[in-house]
Amino acid sequence: MDSAPTAGQAYQATAFTNDYEFSKGGYELPTYPFVAPPELGSKIAMRHPIVIVGAGITGLTMACALARHGVAAVVLDEDNSVGVKGASSRGICYTQKSLEIFQRLGIYDRIAAKGIQWSVGRTFAGNDEVYSFDLRQQSSFQLSAQPPFINIQQFYIEGFLVQRIQELGHVHLRWGSRVTGFTQHDGFATLTVDTPQGSYQIEAEHVVDASGSHTPFHRWCSASMQSRRGDDRWCIADVRFKNLPPTERHTWIEAPFNDNRAVWQHLMADDVWRIDYQMEPDADPALVSSEAEVHKRLRRQFGADVACEIVWVGPYAYRSQCLDALHIGNVFFMGDTAKIVSPFGARGGNTGVADADNLAWKLAAVLRGLAPAALLESYNQERLEAAQQNVQVTNRTARFLRPADGMERVFRTAVISLARQHPFARQFVNTGRMAVANPYSQSANCEGSGGLSVQNVFFRWEDGSPGCVNDLVLWADGRLLLLVFGDQSAQARQRLAELTRHAPVRCVQVLGTDTRRQSLETVRDPQGHLQGACHVFGHAWALVRPDAYLAATGEAVDSALVRAVEHALALA
Ligand SMILES: Cc1cc2nc3c(=O)[nH]c(=O)nc-3n(C[C@H](O)[C@H](O)[C@H](O)COP(=O)(O)OP(=O)(O)OC[C@H]3O[C@@H](n4cnc5c(N)ncnc54)[C@H](O)[C@@H]3O)c2cc1C
């Protein structure tokens, strides 16, 4: 067995090359140089429309989405690399909605080439399997151009986002730039930035706080929040085996080889396995992450002759937290500054990506003059609802995994014992409800069946070649996408032409294979997948936003459609 590096450290033995290859000994993350900005040495603070604080997965997704809309922004990060110092990769598991977003941003192919696809999860109590799923068998996951999940180290995604931002232009990435001061004014904010070459001030009309769980903006903005810290302790061992276990997510609620505490087992890129062990509540982080202890745990799980190399060890605890408002003055909170969830269900980074996708098109629409500033309020409504749902769902999992004495423990014991024999009880086994595209049921900008995510399903262009929803969203170029299903009367076609002339909407007619094309842009939906993804039937319309969420659906092309467009863009 190879010897392990010091516990709790990111292992940096070999170069993390531009090809992002892992080689023996661990990762060395890329470094980006500090480049002196024009403000340094100047007495006048320059004003920018958007300043993003934090180049983690959330801030970089935001920056990349803005760049794709052609909108300028400045990103400030105190570090000079991707990933979080000393933490190797925190996130590993990325959901279909995030992968669909990454496809729109132009980095999905890089993620798919590097990451590991999986769909099967199995949960064990002792030696018994008490729950399993194969997401590919679930119709809701089957039809997208992206798989249910890809496992990949978080820093790879961040690195791909940096590359893509550099390709797209518009965004100024400033490394080695720590925000140390903030003042809110009427219509803009001033930030103080410390750099290796001194401090400067920068002004921003909109500030996006994506600076993670230790953000200073909560204090600066007097943000109120609901917060809870538990006593659950875990210790990650990222490991490379000589003989690979199956590419499935295995979780144990009660693992005999971990003193009947929980264990997680997942494969990531570079044949690195994440084995995550639940510890005693009062466990000493230094002790449980010592080299000897980690090897002992691995031998208990995989046998005395296990041949493996430890890539990284990270002990951690977690808290749950949710702000009461995600928009205060000029500041938008997103990612871990908006909410913090336990890692069960992969809802942290994935929902940061969704936060960014939600706000980016709205800021772009406002700055491009397609919508009024009032549209930005819907960010708070929609993503706060999502944050609260995610906190609630992950708290339930945390309580299942570390139940309080009394009723919670009795419930868990009963569920595990029933699930061994009775299928009905398996739905209560909760080792993480995997992240989903949260619905926006409270949004004033979505109507009727609006507020649901539209899966990135396939259709056919007129020449018979395949296209997917993201192609249409990109074609709409930051405007609303109106899909009208079925042939339309001459009067309806005239109304549609009128609507697209006066509002930021692009319209496509969706027909079966046998219907003749009318005087509208047309695509074919022979199997009805596009219609299903939009949750409509027969003659209908669906108004799709640039974040591939439904703003509204309806039947007749009439005043209700015009109202839906106005509401979606906060025009009325
Ligand atoms: C063990 C574990 C496993 C996880 N697994 C998953 C998973 O499988 N899937 C998933 O989706 N999520 C997962 N998560 C959660 C996920 O890692 C986080 O939710 C995610 O990193 C949050 O990203 P962020 O960009 O919001 O913040 P961060 O990643 O914390 O990035 C913040 C950035 O801001 C910068 N910064 C901070 N302060 C300043 C300042 N003052 N000035 C300038 N820059 C600053 C930092 O340098 C950093 O680059 C996991 C978390 C843990 C702990």
PDB file of C-alpha atoms in Angstrom, residues 482-497 507-511 515-522 531 537-542 554-558 561:
ATOM      1  CA  LEU A 482     -42.724  30.607 -27.318  1.00  0.00           C
ATOM      2  CA  LEU A 483     -43.505  27.080 -28.486  1.00  0.00           C
ATOM      3  CA  VAL A 484     -46.885  26.726 -30.206  1.00  0.00           C
ATOM      4  CA  PHE A 485     -47.997  23.135 -30.663  1.00  0.00           C
ATOM      5  CA  GLY A 486     -50.139  22.138 -33.651  1.00  0.00           C
ATOM      6  CA  ASP A 487     -51.309  24.043 -36.710  1.00  0.00           C
ATOM      7  CA  GLN A 488     -52.558  27.568 -36.161  1.00  0.00           C
ATOM      8  CA  SER A 489     -55.340  29.614 -37.765  1.00  0.00           C
ATOM      9  CA  ALA A 490     -54.373  32.602 -39.902  1.00  0.00           C
ATOM     10  CA  GLN A 491     -55.639  34.877 -37.121  1.00  0.00           C
ATOM     11  CA  ALA A 492     -53.484  33.140 -34.511  1.00  0.00           C
ATOM     12  CA  ARG A 493     -50.447  33.382 -36.778  1.00  0.00           C
ATOM     13  CA  GLN A 494     -51.048  37.095 -37.183  1.00  0.00           C
ATOM     14  CA  ARG A 495     -51.275  37.542 -33.398  1.00  0.00           C
ATOM     15  CA  LEU A 496     -48.034  35.643 -32.944  1.00  0.00           C
ATOM     16  CA  ALA A 497     -46.275  37.813 -35.516  1.00  0.00           C
ATOM     17  CA  CYS A 507     -41.745  31.861 -31.592  1.00  0.00           C
ATOM     18  CA  VAL A 508     -41.451  28.308 -32.945  1.00  0.00           C
ATOM     19  CA  GLN A 509     -44.257  26.125 -34.200  1.00  0.00           C
ATOM     20  CA  VAL A 510     -44.022  22.484 -33.124  1.00  0.00           C
ATOM     21  CA  LEU A 511     -45.657  19.975 -35.457  1.00  0.00           C
ATOM     22  CA  THR A 515     -48.599  18.212 -40.604  1.00  0.00           C
ATOM     23  CA  ARG A 516     -47.650  20.728 -43.310  1.00  0.00           C
ATOM     24  CA  ARG A 517     -45.433  23.598 -42.346  1.00  0.00           C
ATOM     25  CA  GLN A 518     -47.146  27.015 -41.988  1.00  0.00           C
ATOM     26  CA  SER A 519     -45.579  30.464 -42.239  1.00  0.00           C
ATOM     27  CA  LEU A 520     -43.745  30.101 -38.911  1.00  0.00           C
ATOM     28  CA  GLU A 521     -40.355  28.759 -37.808  1.00  0.00           C
ATOM     29  CA  THR A 522     -41.044  25.050 -37.452  1.00  0.00           C
ATOM     30  CA  GLN A 531     -44.735  18.586 -25.639  1.00  0.00           C
ATOM     31  CA  PHE A 537     -51.223  18.358 -24.519  1.00  0.00           C
ATOM     32  CA  GLY A 538     -52.860  18.878 -27.914  1.00  0.00           C
ATOM     33  CA  HIS A 539     -53.162  22.404 -29.310  1.00  0.00           C
ATOM     34  CA  ALA A 540     -51.334  24.523 -26.759  1.00  0.00           C
ATOM     35  CA  TRP A 541     -48.523  26.994 -26.193  1.00  0.00           C
ATOM     36  CA  ALA A 542     -45.642  27.008 -23.741  1.00  0.00           C
ATOM     37  CA  GLY A 554     -52.080  27.934 -22.307  1.00  0.00           C
ATOM     38  CA  GLU A 555     -54.308  26.826 -25.142  1.00  0.00           C
ATOM     39  CA  ALA A 556     -55.614  29.683 -27.275  1.00  0.00           C
ATOM     40  CA  VAL A 557     -53.326  32.326 -28.757  1.00  0.00           C
ATOM     41  CA  ASP A 558     -55.170  35.201 -27.107  1.00  0.00           C
ATOM     42  CA  LEU A 561     -50.608  34.764 -23.768  1.00  0.00           C
TER      43      LEU A 561
END
